[in-house]
Every structure is written in C-alpha cells, then in structure tokens.
C-alpha cells in the first residue's frame, strides 16, 4: 500500500491528540476514507495526503473537488451503515504530510461544508 507509512503516522498523531481511531481505510464502491476518528462527540473523517517533494504542489493541494465529493459520499455511507442515521455531528479534514512519511511536516486542515 503506497500511503501506509503516512497513514500510520497520521493515525498515531490523531491518537496523540486524544482521538479514538474507529476505522482505517473505510471503503465503499468508488470512495474511501483513510481514517475515521472520534473527537469527543464528533466523528472526524480524515483524508491523508503525502508528498515527498513540492515540485507538483503540496500534499494539501493534491486534494481535488472530486476527491472531496467522494469523501462526503463515503462519510454519509459510514454514518448510515454504522449508526443508522446521517445527521450525527461530524466533520471532514485533510492531514497533509509534506516530505518523507516518517519525518515530513504534518498539517491538519479542517474542511468546510
């Protein structure tokens, strides 16, 4: 798995922030959520992006509108499958790793909407 090291570091970082990791690599046809955590009463759906070099933009810049739409769809599916409803408090975010997965700079970016 290409991003496994970055995802493992991201999960450890989120756990160190006090979050409970509920799921990793939650997949539905056509979409995936890298990490699902609980931050108090809020479910957080996290896309992990890693770029070794900035030649083609930062890790955060690699998240496209299409990827965000797929994240939203996968998050709604998770909510309805796991909790039977889609109106629970939740949010989307990107955890960007710029540089090597083990030592690169981590940036947590909350997403609106």
XYZ file of C-alpha atoms in Angstrom:
113
model
C 0.000 0.000 0.000
C 1.561 3.236 -1.185
C 0.500 5.589 1.626
C 0.635 3.099 4.502
C 3.528 4.815 6.320
C 1.900 8.239 6.096
C -1.452 6.821 7.228
C 0.160 5.034 10.181
C 1.896 8.253 11.244
C -1.362 10.185 10.799
C -3.280 7.697 12.972
C -0.616 7.946 15.695
C -0.710 11.757 15.501
C -4.502 11.871 15.815
C -4.425 9.400 18.712
C -1.820 11.614 20.439
C -4.303 14.492 20.093
C -6.718 12.427 22.184
C -8.839 10.992 19.407
C -10.128 7.451 19.278
C -9.352 5.756 15.954
C -12.528 3.952 14.868
C -11.617 2.774 11.368
C -8.841 2.827 8.789
C -9.285 2.655 5.031
C -13.076 2.508 5.105
C -14.059 1.627 1.539
C -17.243 1.825 -0.470
C -17.525 1.385 -4.239
C -15.919 4.486 -5.710
C -14.703 6.011 -2.465
C -12.569 5.661 0.631
C -11.924 7.395 3.941
C -8.352 6.940 5.186
C -9.106 7.444 8.890
C -12.254 7.785 10.948
C -11.771 9.090 14.470
C -13.890 10.321 17.351
C -13.015 13.725 18.798
C -15.292 13.988 21.831
C -18.817 13.636 20.430
C -17.759 14.465 16.859
C -16.862 11.905 14.196
C -13.965 13.064 12.029
C -13.314 11.754 8.521
C -9.684 12.299 7.539
C -8.014 12.135 4.137
C -4.261 11.604 4.475
C -2.133 13.080 1.677
C 1.640 12.825 1.445
C 4.105 14.371 -0.989
C 7.866 13.897 -0.751
C 8.596 16.941 -2.909
C 6.663 20.095 -3.734
C 7.534 20.042 -7.436
C 3.870 19.330 -8.297
C 2.339 21.199 -5.367
C 1.888 20.470 -1.694
C 0.181 17.422 -0.249
C -2.902 19.516 0.569
C -3.080 20.848 -2.987
C -3.439 17.277 -4.264
C -6.965 17.009 -2.817
C -9.345 17.613 -5.712
C -13.033 18.620 -5.644
C -13.823 15.117 -6.934
C -11.931 13.549 -4.011
C -13.872 15.746 -1.574
C -17.166 14.653 -3.132
C -16.149 11.000 -2.806
C -15.147 11.590 0.826
C -18.534 13.119 1.592
C -20.325 10.187 -0.011
C -18.221 7.642 1.890
C -18.766 9.556 5.164
C -22.546 9.572 4.683
C -22.476 5.858 3.891
C -20.445 5.167 7.045
C -22.880 7.147 9.188
C -25.936 5.344 7.831
C -24.365 1.871 7.919
C -22.782 2.147 11.347
C -25.301 4.378 13.153
C -28.476 4.144 11.081
C -28.596 7.911 10.520
C -26.689 10.637 8.719
C -27.274 13.630 10.996
C -24.622 12.999 13.662
C -22.039 15.692 14.436
C -19.127 15.147 12.098
C -16.519 16.931 10.011
C -14.071 16.328 7.188
C -10.390 17.181 7.260
C -7.131 16.620 5.412
C -3.944 15.646 7.175
C -1.119 16.663 4.851
C 2.382 15.231 5.145
C 4.914 17.300 3.219
C 8.200 15.421 2.988
C 9.028 11.821 3.878
C 6.157 9.977 5.584
C 8.161 9.369 8.772
C 9.563 12.889 9.245
C 7.673 15.295 6.971
C 5.751 18.308 8.223
C 2.197 17.483 9.370
C -0.603 19.954 8.687
C -4.183 19.338 9.799
C -6.668 21.188 7.573
C -10.360 21.311 8.543
C -12.733 21.357 5.569
C -15.892 23.426 5.425
C -19.248 22.081 4.341
